[in-house]
Short mmCIF file of C-alpha atoms and ligand atoms in Angstrom, two decimals:
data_model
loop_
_atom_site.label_atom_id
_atom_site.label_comp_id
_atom_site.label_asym_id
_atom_site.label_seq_id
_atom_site.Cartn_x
_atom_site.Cartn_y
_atom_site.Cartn_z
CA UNK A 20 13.02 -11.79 21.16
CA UNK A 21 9.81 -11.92 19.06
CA UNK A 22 9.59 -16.09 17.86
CA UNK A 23 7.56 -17.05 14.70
CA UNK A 24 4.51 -19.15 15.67
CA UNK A 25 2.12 -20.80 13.68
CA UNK A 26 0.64 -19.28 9.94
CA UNK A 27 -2.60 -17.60 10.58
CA UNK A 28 -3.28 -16.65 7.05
CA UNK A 29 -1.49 -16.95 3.40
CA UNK A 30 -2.78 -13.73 1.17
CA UNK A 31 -2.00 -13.43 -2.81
CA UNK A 32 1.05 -11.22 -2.02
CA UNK A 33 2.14 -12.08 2.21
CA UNK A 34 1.97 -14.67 4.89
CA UNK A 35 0.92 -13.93 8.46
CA UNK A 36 2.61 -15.52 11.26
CA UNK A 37 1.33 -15.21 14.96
CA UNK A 38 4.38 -14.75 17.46
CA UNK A 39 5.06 -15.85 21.01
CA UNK A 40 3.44 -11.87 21.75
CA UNK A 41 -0.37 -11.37 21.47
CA UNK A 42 -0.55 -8.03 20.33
CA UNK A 43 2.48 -8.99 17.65
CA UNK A 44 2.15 -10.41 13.94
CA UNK A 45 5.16 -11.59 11.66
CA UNK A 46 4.51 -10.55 8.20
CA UNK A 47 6.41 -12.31 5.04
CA UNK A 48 6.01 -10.92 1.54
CA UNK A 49 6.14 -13.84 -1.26
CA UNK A 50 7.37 -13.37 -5.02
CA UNK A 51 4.07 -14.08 -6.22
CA UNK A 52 1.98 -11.48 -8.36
CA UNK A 53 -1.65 -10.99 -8.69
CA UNK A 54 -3.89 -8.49 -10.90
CA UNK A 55 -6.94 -7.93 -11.51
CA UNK A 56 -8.87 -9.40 -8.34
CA UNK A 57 -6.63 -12.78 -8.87
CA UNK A 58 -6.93 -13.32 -12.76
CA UNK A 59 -3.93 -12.76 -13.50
CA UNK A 60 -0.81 -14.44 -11.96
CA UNK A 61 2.92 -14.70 -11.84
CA UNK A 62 5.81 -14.08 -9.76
CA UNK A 63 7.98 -11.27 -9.64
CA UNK A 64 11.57 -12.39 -8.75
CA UNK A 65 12.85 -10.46 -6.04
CA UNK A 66 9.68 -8.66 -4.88
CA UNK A 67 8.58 -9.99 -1.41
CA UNK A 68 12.55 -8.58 -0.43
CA UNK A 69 11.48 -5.12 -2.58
CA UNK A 70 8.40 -5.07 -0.76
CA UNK A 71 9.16 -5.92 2.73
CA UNK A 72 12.37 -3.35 2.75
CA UNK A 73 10.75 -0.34 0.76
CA UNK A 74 7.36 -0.51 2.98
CA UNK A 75 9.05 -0.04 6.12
CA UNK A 76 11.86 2.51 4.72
CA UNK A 77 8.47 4.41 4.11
CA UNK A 78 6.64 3.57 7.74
CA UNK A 79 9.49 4.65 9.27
CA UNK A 80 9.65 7.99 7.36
CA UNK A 81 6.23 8.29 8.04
CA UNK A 82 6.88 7.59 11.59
CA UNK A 83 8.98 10.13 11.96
CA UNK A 84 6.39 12.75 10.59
CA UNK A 85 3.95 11.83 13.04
CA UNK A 86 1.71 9.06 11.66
CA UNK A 87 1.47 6.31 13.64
CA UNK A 88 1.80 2.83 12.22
CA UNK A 89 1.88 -0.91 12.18
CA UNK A 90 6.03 -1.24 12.29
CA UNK A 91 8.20 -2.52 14.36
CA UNK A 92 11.51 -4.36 13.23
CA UNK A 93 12.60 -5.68 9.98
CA UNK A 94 13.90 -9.51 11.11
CA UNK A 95 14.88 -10.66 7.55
CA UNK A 96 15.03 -9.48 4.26
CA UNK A 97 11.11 -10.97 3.84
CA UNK A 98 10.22 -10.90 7.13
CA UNK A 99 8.86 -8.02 9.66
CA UNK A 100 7.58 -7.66 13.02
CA UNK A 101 4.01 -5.88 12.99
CA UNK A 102 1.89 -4.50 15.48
CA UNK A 103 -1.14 -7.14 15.83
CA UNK A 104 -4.19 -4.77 14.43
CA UNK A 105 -7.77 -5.39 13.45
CA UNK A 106 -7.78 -4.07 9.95
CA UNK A 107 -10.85 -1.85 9.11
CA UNK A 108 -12.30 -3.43 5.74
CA UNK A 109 -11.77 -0.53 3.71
CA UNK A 110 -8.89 0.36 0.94
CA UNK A 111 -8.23 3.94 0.64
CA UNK A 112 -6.64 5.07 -2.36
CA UNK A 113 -5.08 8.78 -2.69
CA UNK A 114 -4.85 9.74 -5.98
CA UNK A 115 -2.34 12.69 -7.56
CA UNK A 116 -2.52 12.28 -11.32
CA UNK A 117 -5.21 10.69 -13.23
CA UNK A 118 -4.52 6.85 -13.73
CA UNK A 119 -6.10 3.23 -13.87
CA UNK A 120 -9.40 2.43 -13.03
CA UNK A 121 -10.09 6.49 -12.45
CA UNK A 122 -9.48 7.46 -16.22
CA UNK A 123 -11.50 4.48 -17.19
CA UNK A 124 -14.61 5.67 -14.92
CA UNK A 125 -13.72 9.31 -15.86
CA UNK A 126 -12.86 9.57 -19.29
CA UNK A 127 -9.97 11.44 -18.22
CA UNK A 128 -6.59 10.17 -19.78
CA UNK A 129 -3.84 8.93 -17.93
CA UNK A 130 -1.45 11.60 -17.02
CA UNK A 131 -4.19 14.71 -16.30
CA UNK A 132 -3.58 16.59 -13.32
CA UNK A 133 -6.64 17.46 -11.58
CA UNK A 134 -7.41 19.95 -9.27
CA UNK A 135 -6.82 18.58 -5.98
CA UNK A 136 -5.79 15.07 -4.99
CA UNK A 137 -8.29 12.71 -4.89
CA UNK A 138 -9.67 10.23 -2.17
CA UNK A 139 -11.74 7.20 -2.94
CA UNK A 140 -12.67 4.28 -0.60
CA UNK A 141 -13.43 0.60 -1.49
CA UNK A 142 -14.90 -2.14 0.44
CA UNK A 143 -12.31 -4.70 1.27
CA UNK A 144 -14.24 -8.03 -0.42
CA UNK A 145 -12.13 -10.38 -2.78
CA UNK A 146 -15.60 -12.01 -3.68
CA UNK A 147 -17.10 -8.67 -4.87
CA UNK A 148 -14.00 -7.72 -6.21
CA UNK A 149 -13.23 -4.44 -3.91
CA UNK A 150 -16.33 -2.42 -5.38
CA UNK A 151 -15.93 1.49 -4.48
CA UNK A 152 -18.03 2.71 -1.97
CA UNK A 153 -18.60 6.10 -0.42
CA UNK A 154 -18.54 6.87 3.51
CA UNK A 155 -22.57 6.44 4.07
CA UNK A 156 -22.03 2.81 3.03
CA UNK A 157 -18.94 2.41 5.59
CA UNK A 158 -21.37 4.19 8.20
CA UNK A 159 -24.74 2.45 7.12
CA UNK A 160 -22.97 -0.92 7.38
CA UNK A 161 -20.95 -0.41 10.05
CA UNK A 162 -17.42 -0.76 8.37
CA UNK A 163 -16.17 2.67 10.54
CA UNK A 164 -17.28 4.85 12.76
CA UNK A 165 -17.55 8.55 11.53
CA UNK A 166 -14.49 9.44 13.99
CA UNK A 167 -12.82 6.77 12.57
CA UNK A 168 -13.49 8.06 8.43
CA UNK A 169 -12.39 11.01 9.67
CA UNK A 170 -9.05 9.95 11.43
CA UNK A 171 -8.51 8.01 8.66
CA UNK A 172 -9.30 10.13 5.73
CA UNK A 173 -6.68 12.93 7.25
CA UNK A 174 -4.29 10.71 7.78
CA UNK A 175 -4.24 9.53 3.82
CA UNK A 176 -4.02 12.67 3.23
CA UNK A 177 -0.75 13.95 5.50
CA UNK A 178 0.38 10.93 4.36
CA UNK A 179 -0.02 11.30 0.52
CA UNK A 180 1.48 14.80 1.13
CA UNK A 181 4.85 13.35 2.84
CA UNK A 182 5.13 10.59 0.65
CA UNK A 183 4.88 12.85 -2.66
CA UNK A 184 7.47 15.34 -1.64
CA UNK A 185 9.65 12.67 -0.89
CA UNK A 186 9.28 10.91 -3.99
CA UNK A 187 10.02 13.87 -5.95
CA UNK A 188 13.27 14.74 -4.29
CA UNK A 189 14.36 11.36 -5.85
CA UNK A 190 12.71 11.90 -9.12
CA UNK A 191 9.69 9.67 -9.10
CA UNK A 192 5.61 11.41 -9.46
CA UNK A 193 3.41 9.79 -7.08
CA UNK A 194 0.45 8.93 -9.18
CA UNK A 195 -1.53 7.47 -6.39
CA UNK A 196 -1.58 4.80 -4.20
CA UNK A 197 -3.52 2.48 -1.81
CA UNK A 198 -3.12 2.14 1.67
CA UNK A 199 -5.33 0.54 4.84
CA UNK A 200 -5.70 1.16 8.52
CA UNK A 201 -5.98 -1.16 11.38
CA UNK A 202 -7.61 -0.70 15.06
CA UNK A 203 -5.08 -0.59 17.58
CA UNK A 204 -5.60 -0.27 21.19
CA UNK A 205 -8.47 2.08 20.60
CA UNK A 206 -6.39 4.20 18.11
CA UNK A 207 -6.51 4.13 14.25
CA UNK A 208 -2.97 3.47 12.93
CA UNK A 209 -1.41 3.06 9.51
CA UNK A 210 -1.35 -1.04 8.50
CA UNK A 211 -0.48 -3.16 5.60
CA UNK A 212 2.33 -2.46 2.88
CA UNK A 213 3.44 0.69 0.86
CA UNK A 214 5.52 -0.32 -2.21
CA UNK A 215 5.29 -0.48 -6.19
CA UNK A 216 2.57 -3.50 -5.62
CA UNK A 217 0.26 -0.62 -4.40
CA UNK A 218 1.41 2.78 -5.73
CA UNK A 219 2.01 3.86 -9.01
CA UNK A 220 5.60 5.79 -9.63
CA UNK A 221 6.20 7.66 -12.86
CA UNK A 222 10.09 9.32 -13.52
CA UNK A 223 9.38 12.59 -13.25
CA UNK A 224 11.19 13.40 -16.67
CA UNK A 225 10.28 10.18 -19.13
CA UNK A 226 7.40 9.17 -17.13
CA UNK A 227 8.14 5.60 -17.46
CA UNK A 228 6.17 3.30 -15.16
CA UNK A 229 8.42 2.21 -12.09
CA UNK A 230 5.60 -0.04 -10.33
CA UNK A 231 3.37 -2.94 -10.97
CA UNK A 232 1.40 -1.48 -13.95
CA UNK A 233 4.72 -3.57 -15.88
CA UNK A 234 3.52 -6.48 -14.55
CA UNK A 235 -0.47 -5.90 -15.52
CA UNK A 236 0.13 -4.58 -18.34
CA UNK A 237 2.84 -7.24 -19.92
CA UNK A 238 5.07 -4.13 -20.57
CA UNK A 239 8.24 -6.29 -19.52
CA UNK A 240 10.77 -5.09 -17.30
CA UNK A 241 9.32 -5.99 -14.17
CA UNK A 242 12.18 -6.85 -11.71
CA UNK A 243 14.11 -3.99 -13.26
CA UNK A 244 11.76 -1.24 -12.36
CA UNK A 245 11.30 -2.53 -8.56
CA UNK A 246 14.75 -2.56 -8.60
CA UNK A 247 15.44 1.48 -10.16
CA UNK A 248 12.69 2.16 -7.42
CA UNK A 249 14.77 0.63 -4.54
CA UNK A 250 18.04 2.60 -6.23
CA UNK A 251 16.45 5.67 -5.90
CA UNK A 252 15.28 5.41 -2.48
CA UNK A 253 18.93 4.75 -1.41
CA UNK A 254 17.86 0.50 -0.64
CA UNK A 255 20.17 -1.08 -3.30
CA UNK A 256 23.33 -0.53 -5.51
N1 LIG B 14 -4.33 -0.66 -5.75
C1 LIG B 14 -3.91 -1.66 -4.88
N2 LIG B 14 -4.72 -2.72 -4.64
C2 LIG B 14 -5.93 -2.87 -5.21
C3 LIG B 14 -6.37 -1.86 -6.09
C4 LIG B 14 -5.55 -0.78 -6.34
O1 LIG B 14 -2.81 -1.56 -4.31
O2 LIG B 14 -6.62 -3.86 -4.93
C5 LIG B 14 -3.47 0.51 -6.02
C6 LIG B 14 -2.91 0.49 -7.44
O3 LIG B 14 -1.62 -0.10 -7.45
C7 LIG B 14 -2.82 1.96 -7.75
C8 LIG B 14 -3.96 2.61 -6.97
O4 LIG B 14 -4.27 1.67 -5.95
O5 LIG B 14 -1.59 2.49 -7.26
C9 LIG B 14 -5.18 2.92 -7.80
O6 LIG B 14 -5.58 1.77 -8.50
P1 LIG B 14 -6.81 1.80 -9.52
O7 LIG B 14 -8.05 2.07 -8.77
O8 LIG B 14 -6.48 2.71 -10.65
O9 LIG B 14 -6.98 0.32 -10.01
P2 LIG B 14 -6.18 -0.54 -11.06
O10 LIG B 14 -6.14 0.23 -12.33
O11 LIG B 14 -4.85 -0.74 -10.43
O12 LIG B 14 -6.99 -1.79 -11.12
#
């Protein structure tokens, strides 16, 4: 039996708990809500439970298809059993359909398909506010390893190609979303959460937002969206 030990760090959205294993963690995801590198702030009720359950419905999916990652057993409705990684200090986002900060930087409205999906990286820095970088950087600084970019960059994109087929056999687009990796006994494995905190879900039909663009965007209907999103996935009545 894996026992909670003491907190080893409290993040906007999780806490992490060391265990009586070395080479396990205890993540537990809060109710709280940040945007926009910690400006904004509230909770969404029922989220850390949303979260927590969705993430590793996906991780195991993923699992299945291949991709190694950080899961290992669900404990509570908040609470999981990880696999103790170094996380590499990059966010990789996969992106499907123009949205966010791309259409801003682009000029390209919300909702245009392009061509291929798209891969960005950003530097992992609450203090510089996660500033997009490109793999020299990661190299010339010594974020990753060029075996490493490379494991990691195919693996975002196997993963962005399960993760959208399966999304649309419930009716949700998968506009893009953010995911990292963590070092793990010399391999490169899938870490942190997947859920409506980090990806964007449009109904394939009306389009309306399913994910945490409600929240940043005071659009109302928070809880209710996380909730459709965990109806459709077969989580909740
Ligand atoms: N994202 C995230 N954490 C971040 C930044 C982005 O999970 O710190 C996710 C976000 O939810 C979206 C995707 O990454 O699904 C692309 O976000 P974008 O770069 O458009 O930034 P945003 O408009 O969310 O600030």
């Amino acid at each position: 039996m894996v026992e909670q030990g003491k907190q080893l760090y409290e993040g906007k959205a999780k806490k992490v708990f060391a265990t009586n294993e070395e080479d396990k963690l205890i993540v537990d995801y809060k109710d709280d809500a940040t945007a926009f590198n910690g400006l904004k702030k509230g909770t969404i009720v029922g989220k850390g439970v949303v979260n927590n359950k969705m993430s590793n419905y996906l991780m195991k999916m993923l699992e299945e298809h291949g991709v190694e990652t950080h899961y290992i057993e669900e404990i509570s409705d908040r609470r999981t059993v990880v696999k103790n990684v170094q996380i590499v200090p990059l966010e990789v986002i996969m992106r499907n359909v123009v949205a966010g900060s791309l259409s801003k930087r682009t000029g390209h409205p919300e909702g245009d398909v392009p061509k291929m999906p798209i891969l960005e990286l950003y530097y992992k820095s609450d203090e510089l506010g996660d500033p997009m970088i490109n793999e020299d950087h990661a190299l010339a600084f010594g974020w990753a390893t060029r075996e490493e970019l490379d494991t990691i960059a195919a693996t975002a994109r196997k993963v962005n190609e399960i993760l959208k087929k399966f999304f649309a056999t419930v009716g949700v687009d998968l506009i893009d979303f953010k995911i990292e990796f963590g070092r793990y006994k010399g391999r490169i494995i899938l870490a942190d959460e997947i859920s409506p905190d980090t990806c964007r879900f449009w109904d394939s039909k009306t389009k309306e937002k399913l994910d945490k663009d409600r929240f940043r965007r005071d659009m109302g209907g928070v809880e209710g969206a996380y909730h459709e999103m965990m109806r459709r996935i077969g989580l909740a009545e």
